[in-house]
Amino acid sequence: MKKFKFEDFIFDFLIYGFLIAMAMVTILPVWHIIVASFSTSTDIATNSGLMLWTKNIDFGAYEMVFSDKALIGGFKNTLLYLGGSLPLNLFLTVLCGYFLACTNMYWKKPIAGLIMFTMFFNGGMIPNYLNIKDLGLMDSLWSLILSGALSVYNAVICKTAIEAIPESLKESAYIDGANDFKVIFKIILPLIKPTLAVLTLYYGVSHWNSWFNASIYIKDADLLPVQNVLRSILVANSSTENIDADVFNSYAETIKYAAIVVSTAPIMCVYPFLQKYFNKGVMIGAVKG
Amino acid sequence: MKEKSFKSKIKKDFTRNKWKYFIVIPVIIYLLIFAYKPMYGLIIAFKRFRPQLGIMDSPWVGLQNFKSLFRDFYFTRSLRNTFTISLLSILLSFPAPVLLALLLNEVKVKWFKKTVQTITYMPHFISMVVICGMIISFTQTNGIITDIVVFFGGERANLLAQTKFFYPIYIISGIWQQVGWDSIIYLAALSGIDQEQYEAAKVDGAGRLKQMIYITLPGLIPTISMLLVLKLGKVLGVGYEKILLLYQPITYEVADVISTYSYRKAFVNADYGFSTAIGLFNSVVNIVFLLASNKLSKKMGQSGLF
Amino acid sequence: MKNKNLKHLLVLTMSLSMVAGLAACGNTDTPSANVEETQQTVVESTSTSTQESETPVEPEEITYPLDTDVTLSVWTNRLALNSEYSDYTESPFHTGLAEHTGVDLEFQFPAKGLSAKEAYNLLLTEDVLPDIIFRNFSNGTAELEQLYNDGVIYDLTEYLPVYAPDYWAVLTSEEYEDVYKCLASDEGRIYGFAAIYEGDYNKTYRGPIIRQDWLDECGLEAPVTIEDWENVLTTFKDKYGAALALTSDRLLHDWDGLNAGVGAYSGGVANWYLDDNNEIQFAQLQPEWVEYMKVLNRWYKNGLIDPDSITMDANALRTKAVNNQVGATIVPMSQMTNIVTDAENTGNGADWVGVSYARTAAGEPTCAINTSSTNWISKTTGVVTTSCPEEELITALQFLNYGYTEEGHMYYNFGEEGETYTLNAAGEPEWTDLITGDAQGLNCVTKYTGATSSPIAVQASRFVQMKNNEAAAEAVYTWIDNTEVGKHVVPELALTEEENLTYSDYFAAIQTYVQETTQKFITGELSVDDYIDDFYAQLENMGIKECQAIRQAAYERYLAK
């Protein structure tokens, strides 16, 4: 039997208390948003402090969100963007990661250098913009898909996963006459599945959440991803020239909250299931942040 | 002789590795088009860029863009703000995940630990647009954060419109969003600490607090120093996304950083040459810092990044 | 008729290409050729411009709809879609415009989330531009001149009398001489179709409004001087907890309307004005402005100004007004209409009326200059880009001309006769039930008409009155009563390309600096007394004197025009 130590008890008490407080601080604002999204603007205006519950549950804001053509269109575009991006992302990332993991190649160093250099230096905002324009990609989802097709950081994560595979496995495959493609498909891919899942999540989250590129590459309002639509709802950089607002809208405030909930829910449902893989390759992943 | 051996070496390398080279071709093509080609566009930093004339035909102006850059009141200000934000986040945002990891490490109840982790990871997955939308709504005159400020004796007003609140809002919301996620790396490092040390400490009668300070924390030092050095290397790399969403003319004084200034110069004032000059300056300083910090990291016995 | 058009075009293009000696050098070269060509002919054309009989070609007679299969693309941050529509093909006004003119139109608007200016700058980097750009060119003729020199737009001077006779007649009429003077470059070139206010009534579209019901309850008169205002606002604050609330753009740009109460010529926006000796002065350098800053700071400190004004947008202001948190504000007519309608709908008992600009003393004229300086609406101009092939240029001109014809004027301002409006006994248009019965209220006029911000036409005063409710229409009369509208306003000046480069380089920084400092003066973050000398020194540093000299020189050229 362990000896009860009063000092340790206090210690535990403080730690658990602090962590619970921390979890609360994280979750309460989110909860507030969710509750607010089910309220009316009057409830929100008259409420002070956190909203833990609302008297009148009201789905009006959600009805407005789901009938908002721009928002629905935004979701559609984001899905298209994701659908186009992810396969390409994984394809390039695996190729790049595999190459970086290869050894015993004469040109490995210069080529790897060429690849790694792009992590630290890039043309910047204007040259990238002009490049996309010169390629004729403006005003199409391809501008977003291609400009974010490969993250070298993620390729490095992939490389570490591949390196972790015992050399003997690969060797025996080569001896059996398999070429590099076979090795990738038959041996490497099945073994790094968890890493691929995490990479998919990383790519997916970054595409789902990105808005800046679309704001300069895409002018056609019908092609804007959901974050850009959200931005115009949530962060009104009010172009003051048009002061013609609609009739007074009793959901003007709540629709913001409903839009937040609807746009954030999908990722919230996915990430907990991948959580156990997060610390795979996280060493490099954190370098990125 | 030598010549021949070189050639045969190349040949041998190619026969052995041709598929590997083949595999990397799509990656190289991609990077050439989307990473290296734009670098050529950097020459507009030395031009008076007119979109209609294109990169080639725009007139050269030599170093004029850089000269006006260093004369520019607002550039100096954005430089100062960038440093301030970077340093604040090193001082405040950086230690937070270390602390969280240390605390989580002490939790022996599995489900509790996992729940706290899941919850604190969550904000990382909320988009910047939504985070900023939340911040804007919470810091309005009647927002919940404003309520807290009023509770502690502050004035009831829109917080985002006051220069003195910009850094606290920026930094605290950053910690809120990233602390859980950033603690992962430390938790991973903690799992590598030799358990025997704890046993030995227990025998010596050290309490849990002492164990944490004398065993766990030292175990994290390599990771901490590596990340710190990397962070120092990005001291001018304050991103524009969050600031673009949060700042407004009244807070430019403290909030305008190099990247947002460059953005406005380009897309609001259509001064592309000047804007690119800012970007180029920024990149060069960044890379100098990075190389320096990498060297430092190696000197300190860490692996460094490259 | 088509043949005739072609012949004219042929003559014109041949003469152009002969002078320039170019055959097919591509788009970018053509305009620079134009420069030489027009510079030669300009001397004659300016000297003869008043004698129209000498114009070499007779005006075309144009009948709408045009018989053409040309499609024109139009980029505009004006002619905005009603929020009910996500696409112009759904909008009756936009599709109707295509029908009336007989031209297939493809409208492009700034993307969501970008400011109109950002969107426009991005647009300019494109290789192929839309045929027509219709926007507010904030730097006026200098900006147009730059576009022309870059080969982006056509010089329309020669074409207008022929292919846009109705527009030409309006532009050269005595009534709109001010527009012509501002629009023409120093060399006399005209680059586009100006959106025009019918007159002074339209120019004054923004002013102070106040809760008359509260004034009555407290037994107060409508405020005239700054002291009156302070008194009224203090009473409102004590009795109703309401303040003077403004939208952030007002706070940032100008507080015009009250600044006149101390004789200052601007609020927070860097502003030029004409002093009594016809010299251009910078408002922020005058002692009156310092005085004004002190007044605002005092009001802010005492809670007479809603602190949210720093970030408030139009919708937030509306919400506050509905909730009785606003006692007075400065708004454009359309916002006043909204506020009055909200009050009626919610029955909060608010009675909003327009109140005059502040004056130094009762009966004094106010120097408030919160009006457009000219009849050129915010320098909004329709230009034809060089991406529009020459053979379509005539169609583009004829399309743009439409709004200046009798029929087009009615269409832009009032929509379809019989559908959206009918003429009353006095021959004045009145809305039909289609408009008055719309769930959006008067905001629905953007579905059927194109005059709300600026039409490619003359914006009728009648439209402004009909688009807003009576209270707002009435307020304008209060605002323009006994003012010196335009007396101190600097007209739009044409800067040379060189001047413009220097000027915009310096002045952009000055503008930001003035805005930021003004805010700090108001909120008290900077003490006016302590900081004002530094402020002056910094302005000097940033080149305010140079800017002033440039403006003055341009103004003298303007007077000589």
mmCIF file of N, CA and C in Angstrom, chain B residues 48-53 64 68 71-74 77 140-142 155-164 244 248-253 256 261 263-272 274, chain C residues 28 114-115 117-119 121-122 124-127 129 146-147 150-152 251-252 300 306-308 310-311 320 497 501 505-506 508-516 519-520 523 525 538 542:
data_model
loop_
_atom_site.group_PDB
_atom_site.id
_atom_site.type_symbol
_atom_site.label_atom_id
_atom_site.label_comp_id
_atom_site.label_asym_id
_atom_site.label_seq_id
_atom_site.Cartn_x
_atom_site.Cartn_y
_atom_site.Cartn_z
ATOM 1 N N ARG B 48 9.336 49.790 -61.297
ATOM 2 C CA ARG B 48 8.050 50.413 -61.041
ATOM 3 C C ARG B 48 7.039 49.580 -61.819
ATOM 4 N N PHE B 49 6.442 48.637 -61.141
ATOM 5 C CA PHE B 49 5.642 47.637 -61.839
ATOM 6 C C PHE B 49 4.305 48.200 -62.283
ATOM 7 N N ARG B 50 4.058 48.109 -63.572
ATOM 8 C CA ARG B 50 2.746 48.445 -64.110
ATOM 9 C C ARG B 50 2.134 47.152 -64.618
ATOM 10 N N PRO B 51 0.997 46.753 -64.082
ATOM 11 C CA PRO B 51 0.421 45.467 -64.469
ATOM 12 C C PRO B 51 0.283 45.318 -65.986
ATOM 13 N N GLN B 52 -0.016 46.423 -66.661
ATOM 14 C CA GLN B 52 -0.257 46.315 -68.093
ATOM 15 C C GLN B 52 1.016 46.016 -68.869
ATOM 16 N N LEU B 53 2.145 46.422 -68.311
ATOM 17 C CA LEU B 53 3.388 46.218 -69.030
ATOM 18 C C LEU B 53 3.989 44.856 -68.717
ATOM 19 N N GLN B 64 15.282 52.299 -55.828
ATOM 20 C CA GLN B 64 14.379 53.349 -55.347
ATOM 21 C C GLN B 64 13.335 52.825 -54.368
ATOM 22 N N SER B 68 12.844 54.260 -50.604
ATOM 23 C CA SER B 68 11.629 54.834 -49.994
ATOM 24 C C SER B 68 11.140 53.947 -48.851
ATOM 25 N N ARG B 71 12.830 55.074 -45.770
ATOM 26 C CA ARG B 71 12.415 56.422 -45.400
ATOM 27 C C ARG B 71 11.009 56.383 -44.802
ATOM 28 N N ASP B 72 10.305 55.298 -45.095
ATOM 29 C CA ASP B 72 8.865 55.272 -44.839
ATOM 30 C C ASP B 72 8.539 55.107 -43.356
ATOM 31 N N PHE B 73 7.855 56.092 -42.857
ATOM 32 C CA PHE B 73 7.359 56.115 -41.495
ATOM 33 C C PHE B 73 6.605 54.833 -41.137
ATOM 34 N N TYR B 74 5.731 54.389 -42.046
ATOM 35 C CA TYR B 74 4.867 53.252 -41.744
ATOM 36 C C TYR B 74 5.593 51.926 -41.814
ATOM 37 N N ARG B 77 7.351 51.510 -38.590
ATOM 38 C CA ARG B 77 6.373 51.155 -37.565
ATOM 39 C C ARG B 77 5.995 49.683 -37.659
ATOM 40 N N GLN B 140 -16.961 42.973 -28.528
ATOM 41 C CA GLN B 140 -17.833 44.120 -28.748
ATOM 42 C C GLN B 140 -18.185 44.758 -27.407
ATOM 43 N N THR B 141 -18.815 45.901 -27.483
ATOM 44 C CA THR B 141 -19.145 46.611 -26.249
ATOM 45 C C THR B 141 -19.928 45.737 -25.281
ATOM 46 N N ASN B 142 -20.791 44.865 -25.835
ATOM 47 C CA ASN B 142 -21.567 44.012 -24.942
ATOM 48 C C ASN B 142 -21.112 42.558 -24.998
ATOM 49 N N GLU B 155 -13.218 49.948 -18.669
ATOM 50 C CA GLU B 155 -14.295 50.737 -19.239
ATOM 51 C C GLU B 155 -15.083 49.876 -20.205
ATOM 52 N N ARG B 156 -16.378 50.085 -20.286
ATOM 53 C CA ARG B 156 -17.154 49.328 -21.258
ATOM 54 C C ARG B 156 -16.992 49.957 -22.638
ATOM 55 N N ALA B 157 -16.313 49.281 -23.505
ATOM 56 C CA ALA B 157 -16.095 49.808 -24.855
ATOM 57 C C ALA B 157 -15.680 48.653 -25.746
ATOM 58 N N ASN B 158 -15.637 48.933 -27.007
ATOM 59 C CA ASN B 158 -15.187 47.919 -27.938
ATOM 60 C C ASN B 158 -13.683 47.722 -27.782
ATOM 61 N N LEU B 159 -13.298 46.511 -27.370
ATOM 62 C CA LEU B 159 -11.895 46.290 -27.035
ATOM 63 C C LEU B 159 -10.987 46.329 -28.253
ATOM 64 N N LEU B 160 -11.476 45.794 -29.359
ATOM 65 C CA LEU B 160 -10.625 45.724 -30.545
ATOM 66 C C LEU B 160 -10.322 47.096 -31.116
ATOM 67 N N ALA B 161 -11.064 48.085 -30.692
ATOM 68 C CA ALA B 161 -10.833 49.424 -31.217
ATOM 69 C C ALA B 161 -9.838 50.195 -30.370
ATOM 70 N N GLN B 162 -9.267 49.509 -29.362
ATOM 71 C CA GLN B 162 -8.324 50.207 -28.505
ATOM 72 C C GLN B 162 -6.956 49.597 -28.651
ATOM 73 N N THR B 163 -6.011 50.457 -28.912
ATOM 74 C CA THR B 163 -4.660 49.943 -29.156
ATOM 75 C C THR B 163 -4.145 49.129 -27.970
ATOM 76 N N LYS B 164 -4.517 49.526 -26.756
ATOM 77 C CA LYS B 164 -3.920 48.844 -25.608
ATOM 78 C C LYS B 164 -4.409 47.407 -25.464
ATOM 79 N N LEU B 244 -4.927 40.570 -40.499
ATOM 80 C CA LEU B 244 -5.822 41.152 -41.504
ATOM 81 C C LEU B 244 -7.272 41.079 -41.037
ATOM 82 N N GLN B 248 -7.884 47.162 -37.615
ATOM 83 C CA GLN B 248 -8.630 48.187 -38.308
ATOM 84 C C GLN B 248 -7.829 49.466 -38.198
ATOM 85 N N PRO B 249 -8.147 50.445 -39.032
ATOM 86 C CA PRO B 249 -7.281 51.629 -39.071
ATOM 87 C C PRO B 249 -6.910 52.173 -37.693
ATOM 88 N N ILE B 250 -7.831 52.114 -36.759
ATOM 89 C CA ILE B 250 -7.498 52.723 -35.470
ATOM 90 C C ILE B 250 -6.433 51.932 -34.708
ATOM 91 N N THR B 251 -6.280 50.662 -35.042
ATOM 92 C CA THR B 251 -5.248 49.892 -34.340
ATOM 93 C C THR B 251 -4.009 49.635 -35.201
ATOM 94 N N TYR B 252 -3.969 50.187 -36.388
ATOM 95 C CA TYR B 252 -2.774 50.007 -37.232
ATOM 96 C C TYR B 252 -1.508 50.345 -36.464
ATOM 97 N N GLU B 253 -1.604 51.364 -35.677
ATOM 98 C CA GLU B 253 -0.455 51.832 -34.901
ATOM 99 C C GLU B 253 0.274 50.710 -34.185
ATOM 100 N N ASP B 256 -0.248 46.835 -37.235
ATOM 101 C CA ASP B 256 0.215 46.707 -38.609
ATOM 102 C C ASP B 256 1.600 46.069 -38.620
ATOM 103 N N TYR B 261 1.272 45.286 -43.999
ATOM 104 C CA TYR B 261 1.607 46.544 -44.668
ATOM 105 C C TYR B 261 1.890 46.276 -46.135
ATOM 106 N N TYR B 263 0.730 43.842 -47.826
ATOM 107 C CA TYR B 263 -0.552 43.528 -48.455
ATOM 108 C C TYR B 263 -1.284 44.804 -48.857
ATOM 109 N N ARG B 264 -1.373 45.749 -47.939
ATOM 110 C CA ARG B 264 -2.114 46.982 -48.252
ATOM 111 C C ARG B 264 -1.428 47.770 -49.349
ATOM 112 N N LYS B 265 -0.083 47.798 -49.290
ATOM 113 C CA LYS B 265 0.639 48.535 -50.322
ATOM 114 C C LYS B 265 0.316 47.963 -51.696
ATOM 115 N N ALA B 266 0.209 46.651 -51.767
ATOM 116 C CA ALA B 266 -0.034 46.029 -53.060
ATOM 117 C C ALA B 266 -1.492 46.171 -53.478
ATOM 118 N N PHE B 267 -2.386 45.720 -52.623
ATOM 119 C CA PHE B 267 -3.750 45.561 -53.105
ATOM 120 C C PHE B 267 -4.643 46.763 -52.817
ATOM 121 N N VAL B 268 -4.227 47.623 -51.922
ATOM 122 C CA VAL B 268 -5.027 48.831 -51.723
ATOM 123 C C VAL B 268 -4.407 50.008 -52.468
ATOM 124 N N ASN B 269 -3.075 50.113 -52.407
ATOM 125 C CA ASN B 269 -2.449 51.238 -53.089
ATOM 126 C C ASN B 269 -1.892 50.885 -54.467
ATOM 127 N N ALA B 270 -1.950 49.613 -54.829
ATOM 128 C CA ALA B 270 -1.457 49.149 -56.123
ATOM 129 C C ALA B 270 0.006 49.512 -56.341
ATOM 130 N N ASP B 271 0.775 49.564 -55.265
ATOM 131 C CA ASP B 271 2.199 49.872 -55.373
ATOM 132 C C ASP B 271 2.971 48.555 -55.283
ATOM 133 N N TYR B 272 2.955 47.800 -56.377
ATOM 134 C CA TYR B 272 3.437 46.427 -56.332
ATOM 135 C C TYR B 272 4.941 46.335 -56.115
ATOM 136 N N PHE B 274 6.955 48.398 -54.567
ATOM 137 C CA PHE B 274 7.237 48.702 -53.170
ATOM 138 C C PHE B 274 6.872 47.520 -52.286
ATOM 139 N N THR C 28 -1.282 47.094 -76.607
ATOM 140 C CA THR C 28 -0.590 48.028 -75.734
ATOM 141 C C THR C 28 0.008 49.196 -76.511
ATOM 142 N N LEU C 114 -13.673 41.531 -50.409
ATOM 143 C CA LEU C 114 -12.650 42.488 -50.813
ATOM 144 C C LEU C 114 -13.283 43.863 -50.853
ATOM 145 N N SER C 115 -12.520 44.860 -50.508
ATOM 146 C CA SER C 115 -13.048 46.196 -50.695
ATOM 147 C C SER C 115 -13.058 46.479 -52.196
ATOM 148 N N LYS C 117 -11.867 48.768 -53.771
ATOM 149 C CA LYS C 117 -10.573 49.229 -54.257
ATOM 150 C C LYS C 117 -9.609 48.065 -54.467
ATOM 151 N N GLU C 118 -9.595 47.155 -53.497
ATOM 152 C CA GLU C 118 -8.750 45.974 -53.643
ATOM 153 C C GLU C 118 -9.157 45.199 -54.887
ATOM 154 N N ALA C 119 -10.464 45.018 -55.033
ATOM 155 C CA ALA C 119 -10.964 44.246 -56.167
ATOM 156 C C ALA C 119 -10.550 44.906 -57.475
ATOM 157 N N ASN C 121 -7.953 46.929 -57.998
ATOM 158 C CA ASN C 121 -6.515 46.787 -58.217
ATOM 159 C C ASN C 121 -6.164 45.397 -58.724
ATOM 160 N N LEU C 122 -6.863 44.398 -58.194
ATOM 161 C CA LEU C 122 -6.631 43.043 -58.681
ATOM 162 C C LEU C 122 -7.069 42.927 -60.129
ATOM 163 N N LEU C 124 -7.029 45.135 -62.398
ATOM 164 C CA LEU C 124 -6.103 45.796 -63.314
ATOM 165 C C LEU C 124 -4.903 44.931 -63.667
ATOM 166 N N THR C 125 -4.609 43.917 -62.848
ATOM 167 C CA THR C 125 -3.466 43.083 -63.179
ATOM 168 C C THR C 125 -3.808 42.041 -64.245
ATOM 169 N N GLU C 126 -5.071 41.956 -64.596
ATOM 170 C CA GLU C 126 -5.475 40.975 -65.603
ATOM 171 C C GLU C 126 -4.971 41.398 -66.988
ATOM 172 N N ASP C 127 -4.773 40.412 -67.826
ATOM 173 C CA ASP C 127 -4.350 40.733 -69.186
ATOM 174 C C ASP C 127 -5.523 41.218 -70.018
ATOM 175 N N LEU C 129 -9.108 42.838 -69.848
ATOM 176 C CA LEU C 129 -10.025 43.533 -68.952
ATOM 177 C C LEU C 129 -11.435 43.477 -69.533
ATOM 178 N N GLN C 146 -3.473 58.316 -65.981
ATOM 179 C CA GLN C 146 -2.516 57.240 -65.786
ATOM 180 C C GLN C 146 -2.938 55.994 -66.568
ATOM 181 N N LEU C 147 -4.208 55.677 -66.476
ATOM 182 C CA LEU C 147 -4.716 54.505 -67.189
ATOM 183 C C LEU C 147 -4.520 54.672 -68.692
ATOM 184 N N ASP C 150 -0.960 54.226 -69.586
ATOM 185 C CA ASP C 150 -0.589 52.816 -69.526
ATOM 186 C C ASP C 150 -1.240 52.010 -70.634
ATOM 187 N N GLY C 151 -2.060 52.667 -71.439
ATOM 188 C CA GLY C 151 -2.694 51.945 -72.528
ATOM 189 C C GLY C 151 -3.871 51.103 -72.097
ATOM 190 N N VAL C 152 -4.487 51.452 -70.993
ATOM 191 C CA VAL C 152 -5.595 50.638 -70.509
ATOM 192 C C VAL C 152 -6.940 51.113 -71.073
ATOM 193 N N LEU C 251 -16.496 58.414 -38.684
ATOM 194 C CA LEU C 251 -15.520 58.816 -37.688
ATOM 195 C C LEU C 251 -14.150 58.937 -38.332
ATOM 196 N N LEU C 252 -13.861 57.962 -39.179
ATOM 197 C CA LEU C 252 -12.557 57.956 -39.807
ATOM 198 C C LEU C 252 -12.428 59.030 -40.858
ATOM 199 N N TYR C 300 -16.275 63.038 -26.113
ATOM 200 C CA TYR C 300 -15.972 61.616 -25.976
ATOM 201 C C TYR C 300 -15.764 61.267 -24.506
ATOM 202 N N ASP C 306 -20.924 57.997 -28.590
ATOM 203 C CA ASP C 306 -20.895 56.548 -28.367
ATOM 204 C C ASP C 306 -19.498 56.008 -28.698
ATOM 205 N N PRO C 307 -18.822 55.382 -27.743
ATOM 206 C CA PRO C 307 -17.464 54.911 -28.019
ATOM 207 C C PRO C 307 -17.406 53.860 -29.134
ATOM 208 N N ASP C 308 -18.518 53.192 -29.388
ATOM 209 C CA ASP C 308 -18.534 52.214 -30.479
ATOM 210 C C ASP C 308 -18.395 52.857 -31.842
ATOM 211 N N ILE C 310 -16.167 54.139 -33.162
ATOM 212 C CA ILE C 310 -14.885 53.854 -33.792
ATOM 213 C C ILE C 310 -14.946 52.633 -34.686
ATOM 214 N N THR C 311 -15.857 51.712 -34.373
ATOM 215 C CA THR C 311 -15.911 50.499 -35.198
ATOM 216 C C THR C 311 -17.283 50.237 -35.793
ATOM 217 N N LYS C 320 -28.735 50.046 -32.802
ATOM 218 C CA LYS C 320 -28.697 50.952 -31.661
ATOM 219 C C LYS C 320 -29.828 51.962 -31.718
ATOM 220 N N GLU C 497 0.898 63.350 -64.666
ATOM 221 C CA GLU C 497 1.326 62.033 -64.208
ATOM 222 C C GLU C 497 2.447 62.162 -63.173
ATOM 223 N N LEU C 501 2.287 61.127 -59.200
ATOM 224 C CA LEU C 501 3.170 60.150 -58.568
ATOM 225 C C LEU C 501 3.673 60.672 -57.233
ATOM 226 N N ASP C 505 2.110 59.491 -53.531
ATOM 227 C CA ASP C 505 3.098 58.892 -52.641
ATOM 228 C C ASP C 505 3.065 59.585 -51.275
ATOM 229 N N TYR C 506 3.145 60.914 -51.315
ATOM 230 C CA TYR C 506 3.128 61.674 -50.069
ATOM 231 C C TYR C 506 1.770 61.609 -49.384
ATOM 232 N N ALA C 508 -0.872 59.682 -49.510
ATOM 233 C CA ALA C 508 -1.417 58.447 -48.933
ATOM 234 C C ALA C 508 -0.979 58.331 -47.475
ATOM 235 N N ALA C 509 0.293 58.598 -47.233
ATOM 236 C CA ALA C 509 0.801 58.510 -45.863
ATOM 237 C C ALA C 509 0.164 59.584 -44.989
ATOM 238 N N ILE C 510 0.007 60.770 -45.559
ATOM 239 C CA ILE C 510 -0.582 61.864 -44.782
ATOM 240 C C ILE C 510 -2.009 61.521 -44.374
ATOM 241 N N GLN C 511 -2.748 60.990 -45.325
ATOM 242 C CA GLN C 511 -4.144 60.641 -45.030
ATOM 243 C C GLN C 511 -4.229 59.681 -43.853
ATOM 244 N N THR C 512 -3.421 58.606 -43.934
ATOM 245 C CA THR C 512 -3.451 57.630 -42.855
ATOM 246 C C THR C 512 -3.058 58.287 -41.540
ATOM 247 N N TYR C 513 -2.024 59.092 -41.621
ATOM 248 C CA TYR C 513 -1.528 59.716 -40.406
ATOM 249 C C TYR C 513 -2.590 60.617 -39.779
ATOM 250 N N VAL C 514 -3.263 61.388 -40.607
ATOM 251 C CA VAL C 514 -4.294 62.288 -40.095
ATOM 252 C C VAL C 514 -5.425 61.480 -39.453
ATOM 253 N N GLN C 515 -5.846 60.437 -40.151
ATOM 254 C CA GLN C 515 -6.925 59.599 -39.603
ATOM 255 C C GLN C 515 -6.567 59.027 -38.243
ATOM 256 N N GLU C 516 -5.370 58.449 -38.189
ATOM 257 C CA GLU C 516 -4.976 57.798 -36.946
ATOM 258 C C GLU C 516 -4.841 58.815 -35.825
ATOM 259 N N GLN C 519 -8.230 60.078 -34.522
ATOM 260 C CA GLN C 519 -8.864 59.143 -33.603
ATOM 261 C C GLN C 519 -8.279 59.242 -32.213
ATOM 262 N N LYS C 520 -6.951 59.397 -32.179
ATOM 263 C CA LYS C 520 -6.310 59.441 -30.864
ATOM 264 C C LYS C 520 -6.633 60.740 -30.157
ATOM 265 N N THR C 523 -10.250 60.156 -28.831
ATOM 266 C CA THR C 523 -10.369 59.256 -27.687
ATOM 267 C C THR C 523 -9.504 59.713 -26.522
ATOM 268 N N GLU C 525 -6.291 59.464 -26.374
ATOM 269 C CA GLU C 525 -5.053 58.716 -26.265
ATOM 270 C C GLU C 525 -3.860 59.655 -26.421
ATOM 271 N N GLN C 538 5.360 66.451 -38.009
ATOM 272 C CA GLN C 538 5.304 65.196 -38.756
ATOM 273 C C GLN C 538 4.663 65.417 -40.134
ATOM 274 N N MET C 542 6.231 64.725 -43.777
ATOM 275 C CA MET C 542 5.621 63.831 -44.759
ATOM 276 C C MET C 542 5.332 64.559 -46.050
#
